CSV table of C-alpha atoms in Angstrom, one decimal:
chain,number,residue,atom,x,y,z
A,1,UNK,CA,6.5,0.5,-13.5
A,2,UNK,CA,10.1,-0.2,-14.1
A,3,UNK,CA,10.9,-3.6,-15.5
A,4,UNK,CA,11.6,-6.5,-13.2
A,5,UNK,CA,12.4,-9.9,-13.0
A,6,UNK,CA,10.6,-10.5,-9.8
A,7,UNK,CA,7.1,-10.7,-11.4
A,8,UNK,CA,6.0,-14.4,-11.8
A,9,UNK,CA,3.1,-16.1,-13.5
A,10,UNK,CA,1.7,-18.9,-11.3
A,11,UNK,CA,-0.1,-21.9,-13.2
A,12,UNK,CA,-0.3,-19.7,-16.5
A,13,UNK,CA,-1.8,-16.5,-14.3
A,14,UNK,CA,0.1,-13.5,-14.9
A,15,UNK,CA,0.0,-10.3,-12.5
A,16,UNK,CA,-1.6,-7.3,-13.7
A,17,UNK,CA,0.1,-4.0,-13.2
A,18,UNK,CA,-1.5,-0.9,-14.7
A,19,UNK,CA,0.9,1.4,-16.3
A,20,UNK,CA,0.2,4.2,-13.8
A,21,UNK,CA,1.4,1.8,-10.9
A,22,UNK,CA,4.9,1.9,-9.6
A,23,UNK,CA,6.0,-1.5,-8.1
A,24,UNK,CA,9.5,-1.2,-7.0
A,25,UNK,CA,11.9,-3.7,-8.9
A,26,UNK,CA,12.8,-5.8,-5.5
A,27,UNK,CA,9.2,-6.3,-4.8
A,28,UNK,CA,7.7,-9.7,-5.3
A,29,UNK,CA,4.6,-10.3,-7.3
A,30,UNK,CA,3.3,-13.8,-7.9
A,31,UNK,CA,0.2,-15.0,-9.8
A,32,UNK,CA,-3.5,-13.8,-9.2
A,33,UNK,CA,-2.7,-10.2,-8.5
A,34,UNK,CA,-4.2,-7.1,-9.8
A,35,UNK,CA,-2.4,-3.6,-9.2
A,36,UNK,CA,-4.3,-0.7,-10.0
A,37,UNK,CA,-3.6,2.8,-11.2
A,38,UNK,CA,-1.6,5.1,-8.9
A,39,UNK,CA,-0.6,2.1,-6.5
A,40,UNK,CA,2.8,2.3,-5.0
A,41,UNK,CA,4.4,-1.0,-3.9
A,42,UNK,CA,7.9,-0.7,-1.8
A,43,UNK,CA,10.8,-2.6,-2.0
A,44,UNK,CA,10.9,-6.2,-0.7
A,45,UNK,CA,7.1,-6.1,-0.5
A,46,UNK,CA,5.8,-9.9,-1.4
A,47,UNK,CA,2.4,-10.0,-2.9
A,48,UNK,CA,1.8,-14.1,-3.4
A,49,UNK,CA,-1.2,-14.8,-5.3
A,50,UNK,CA,-1.0,-18.5,-5.6
A,51,UNK,CA,-4.0,-19.3,-3.2
A,52,UNK,CA,-6.4,-16.5,-3.8
A,53,UNK,CA,-6.5,-13.2,-5.4
A,54,UNK,CA,-4.8,-10.0,-4.2
A,55,UNK,CA,-6.4,-6.4,-5.3
A,56,UNK,CA,-4.9,-3.3,-4.6
A,57,UNK,CA,-7.4,-0.6,-5.8
A,58,UNK,CA,-6.3,2.7,-7.2
A,59,UNK,CA,-4.4,4.9,-5.2
A,60,UNK,CA,-3.5,2.6,-2.3
A,61,UNK,CA,0.0,2.0,-1.2
A,62,UNK,CA,1.6,-1.2,0.5
A,63,UNK,CA,5.2,-0.2,1.8
A,64,UNK,CA,8.5,-2.0,2.0
A,65,UNK,CA,8.6,-5.5,3.7
A,66,UNK,CA,4.7,-5.9,3.6
A,67,UNK,CA,3.5,-9.5,2.8
A,68,UNK,CA,0.1,-10.3,1.2
A,69,UNK,CA,-1.3,-13.6,0.9
A,70,UNK,CA,-4.5,-15.3,1.2
A,71,UNK,CA,-6.0,-18.3,2.9
A,72,UNK,CA,-7.3,-20.8,0.1
A,73,UNK,CA,-10.3,-19.2,-1.5
A,74,UNK,CA,-10.1,-15.9,0.2
A,75,UNK,CA,-9.0,-12.7,-1.7
A,76,UNK,CA,-6.8,-10.0,-0.2
A,77,UNK,CA,-8.6,-6.6,-1.2
A,78,UNK,CA,-7.1,-3.2,-0.5
A,79,UNK,CA,-9.9,-0.6,-1.6
A,80,UNK,CA,-9.0,2.8,-2.9
A,81,UNK,CA,-6.5,5.1,-0.9
A,82,UNK,CA,-5.9,2.0,1.5
A,83,UNK,CA,-2.5,2.9,3.2
A,84,UNK,CA,-0.6,-0.5,4.2
A,85,UNK,CA,2.6,0.5,6.7
A,86,UNK,CA,6.2,-0.8,6.7
A,87,UNK,CA,6.2,-4.5,7.5
A,88,UNK,CA,2.6,-5.0,7.9
A,89,UNK,CA,0.9,-8.7,6.9
A,90,UNK,CA,-2.3,-9.1,5.2
A,91,UNK,CA,-3.8,-12.8,5.0
A,92,UNK,CA,-7.2,-13.1,3.4
A,93,UNK,CA,-8.7,-10.2,4.6
A,94,UNK,CA,-10.4,-6.8,3.2
A,95,UNK,CA,-8.9,-3.3,3.9
A,96,UNK,CA,-11.5,-0.8,3.3
A,97,UNK,CA,-11.5,2.9,1.6
A,98,UNK,CA,-9.2,5.2,3.0
A,99,UNK,CA,-8.3,2.9,5.7
A,100,UNK,CA,-4.7,2.5,7.3
A,101,UNK,CA,-2.9,-0.7,8.8
A,102,UNK,CA,0.0,0.5,10.8
A,103,UNK,CA,3.6,-0.7,10.8
A,104,UNK,CA,3.9,-4.5,11.7
A,105,UNK,CA,0.3,-5.1,12.1
A,106,UNK,CA,-1.1,-8.2,11.2
A,107,UNK,CA,-4.6,-8.5,9.8
A,108,UNK,CA,-6.0,-12.2,9.6
A,109,UNK,CA,-8.5,-14.4,7.3
A,110,UNK,CA,-11.9,-12.9,6.7
A,111,UNK,CA,-11.2,-9.8,8.8
A,112,UNK,CA,-12.6,-6.5,7.5
A,113,UNK,CA,-11.3,-3.1,8.2
A,114,UNK,CA,-13.8,-0.5,7.7
A,115,UNK,CA,-13.6,2.5,5.8
A,116,UNK,CA,-11.4,5.3,7.3
A,117,UNK,CA,-10.3,3.3,10.0
A,118,UNK,CA,-6.9,3.4,11.5
A,119,UNK,CA,-5.4,0.0,12.8
A,120,UNK,CA,-2.4,0.9,15.2
A,121,UNK,CA,1.1,-0.2,14.6
A,122,UNK,CA,2.2,-3.7,15.9
A,123,UNK,CA,-1.9,-4.6,16.3
A,124,UNK,CA,-3.1,-8.2,15.8
A,125,UNK,CA,-6.6,-8.2,14.1
A,126,UNK,CA,-7.6,-11.8,14.4
A,127,UNK,CA,-9.5,-14.0,11.9
A,128,UNK,CA,-13.2,-12.9,11.1
A,129,UNK,CA,-12.8,-9.5,13.3
A,130,UNK,CA,-15.1,-6.6,12.0
A,131,UNK,CA,-13.4,-3.2,12.8
A,132,UNK,CA,-16.1,-0.6,12.5
A,133,UNK,CA,-15.5,2.5,10.1
A,134,UNK,CA,-14.0,5.7,11.4
A,135,UNK,CA,-12.5,4.2,14.2
A,136,UNK,CA,-9.1,3.5,16.0
A,137,UNK,CA,-8.4,-0.1,16.6
A,138,UNK,CA,-5.2,-1.1,18.8
A,139,UNK,CA,-3.7,-4.1,20.9
A,140,UNK,CA,-3.6,-7.7,20.2
A,141,UNK,CA,-6.3,-8.8,19.7
A,142,UNK,CA,-7.3,-5.4,18.2
A,143,UNK,CA,-10.2,-3.7,19.5
A,144,UNK,CA,-11.7,-0.4,18.8
A,145,UNK,CA,-10.9,2.3,21.4
A,146,UNK,CA,-12.4,5.3,20.0
A,147,UNK,CA,-13.9,7.1,17.0
A,148,UNK,CA,-11.7,9.1,14.6
A,149,UNK,CA,-12.3,12.8,14.2
A,150,UNK,CA,-12.9,14.2,10.8
A,151,UNK,CA,-9.6,15.9,11.2
A,152,UNK,CA,-7.8,12.6,12.0
A,153,UNK,CA,-9.5,11.0,8.8
A,154,UNK,CA,-8.4,14.1,6.8
A,155,UNK,CA,-4.7,13.8,8.2
A,156,UNK,CA,-4.6,10.1,7.0
A,157,UNK,CA,-6.0,10.9,3.7
A,158,UNK,CA,-3.2,13.6,3.1
A,159,UNK,CA,-0.6,11.2,4.2
A,160,UNK,CA,-1.9,8.5,1.6
A,161,UNK,CA,-1.7,11.3,-0.9
A,162,UNK,CA,1.9,11.6,-0.5
A,163,UNK,CA,2.4,8.0,-1.6
A,164,UNK,CA,0.0,8.6,-4.4
A,165,UNK,CA,2.4,11.3,-5.4
A,166,UNK,CA,5.2,9.1,-4.7
A,167,UNK,CA,4.0,6.7,-7.3
A,168,UNK,CA,3.9,9.3,-9.9
A,169,UNK,CA,7.3,10.2,-9.3
A,170,UNK,CA,9.3,7.1,-8.5
A,171,UNK,CA,9.8,6.1,-12.0
A,172,UNK,CA,11.8,9.1,-12.7
A,173,UNK,CA,13.6,9.3,-9.7
A,174,UNK,CA,14.8,5.8,-9.0
A,175,UNK,CA,18.0,4.5,-10.5
A,176,UNK,CA,20.6,1.8,-9.8
A,177,UNK,CA,23.7,3.3,-8.6
A,178,UNK,CA,27.3,2.8,-7.1
A,179,UNK,CA,27.9,4.2,-3.6
A,180,UNK,CA,30.2,7.1,-3.1
A,181,UNK,CA,33.4,6.6,-0.8
A,182,UNK,CA,32.3,10.2,0.8
A,183,UNK,CA,29.7,12.6,0.9
A,184,UNK,CA,29.8,15.3,-1.7
A,185,UNK,CA,30.3,19.1,-0.4
A,186,UNK,CA,26.9,20.7,0.0
A,187,UNK,CA,25.3,17.2,-0.3
A,188,UNK,CA,21.4,17.8,-1.3
A,189,UNK,CA,19.0,16.3,1.2
A,190,UNK,CA,16.3,13.7,0.1
A,191,UNK,CA,12.8,15.3,0.5
A,192,UNK,CA,9.5,13.6,0.7
A,193,UNK,CA,7.0,14.5,-2.3
A,194,UNK,CA,5.0,17.9,-1.7
A,195,UNK,CA,1.5,17.1,-1.0
A,196,UNK,CA,-0.3,19.1,-3.9
A,197,UNK,CA,-3.8,18.1,-4.2
A,198,UNK,CA,-4.2,19.8,-7.7
A,199,UNK,CA,-2.2,17.2,-9.7
A,200,UNK,CA,-3.8,14.5,-8.1
A,201,UNK,CA,-7.3,15.5,-8.8
A,202,UNK,CA,-6.4,15.9,-12.3
A,203,UNK,CA,-5.1,12.3,-12.1
A,204,UNK,CA,-8.4,10.7,-11.3
A,205,UNK,CA,-7.1,7.0,-10.6
A,206,UNK,CA,-10.5,6.1,-9.2
A,207,UNK,CA,-12.3,6.6,-12.2
A,208,UNK,CA,-10.4,3.3,-13.7
A,209,UNK,CA,-12.1,0.2,-13.8
């Protein structure tokens, strides 16, 4: 994790960030937040642990502009390999292992997203909803439209593995910079991390407490 002035204690409760996690310096992390190993938290994400605890289990990711907050006394938990897409909002809910919450989706208080489930982009999961494991949920309010195939679940897991790789690489690749006035000749293109299961298997984030 890069040093950041945007990590704040709340009433004496200091956030916990595993050394093997990456929290972007422009993310805001407040209070009772526990970030596990191999987690990626993107820029402008807000994890506000002032009403209840926020737990990001090893190997999950919370992408840019996401907001995580709790109803009083209700925790937010994202289990291992959970995948929270750009701009999503989680409020007092539980996201199961290897589940995905799509871009700009909202998951409300006491909702539970089952293991290996995909909540589609722009979906609204109402308070107290239970979305079954291994399913695709869409709409507002979100409803299950079908089961996911093993191939779709594996596709989702591979996508999350790219973010696990990004968490490993970001500390070396991200640097403050001044903009150039014009592109360089033969400018190199940015490329996503290559999914390589071997280094990730050797870095067993889920074995940590």
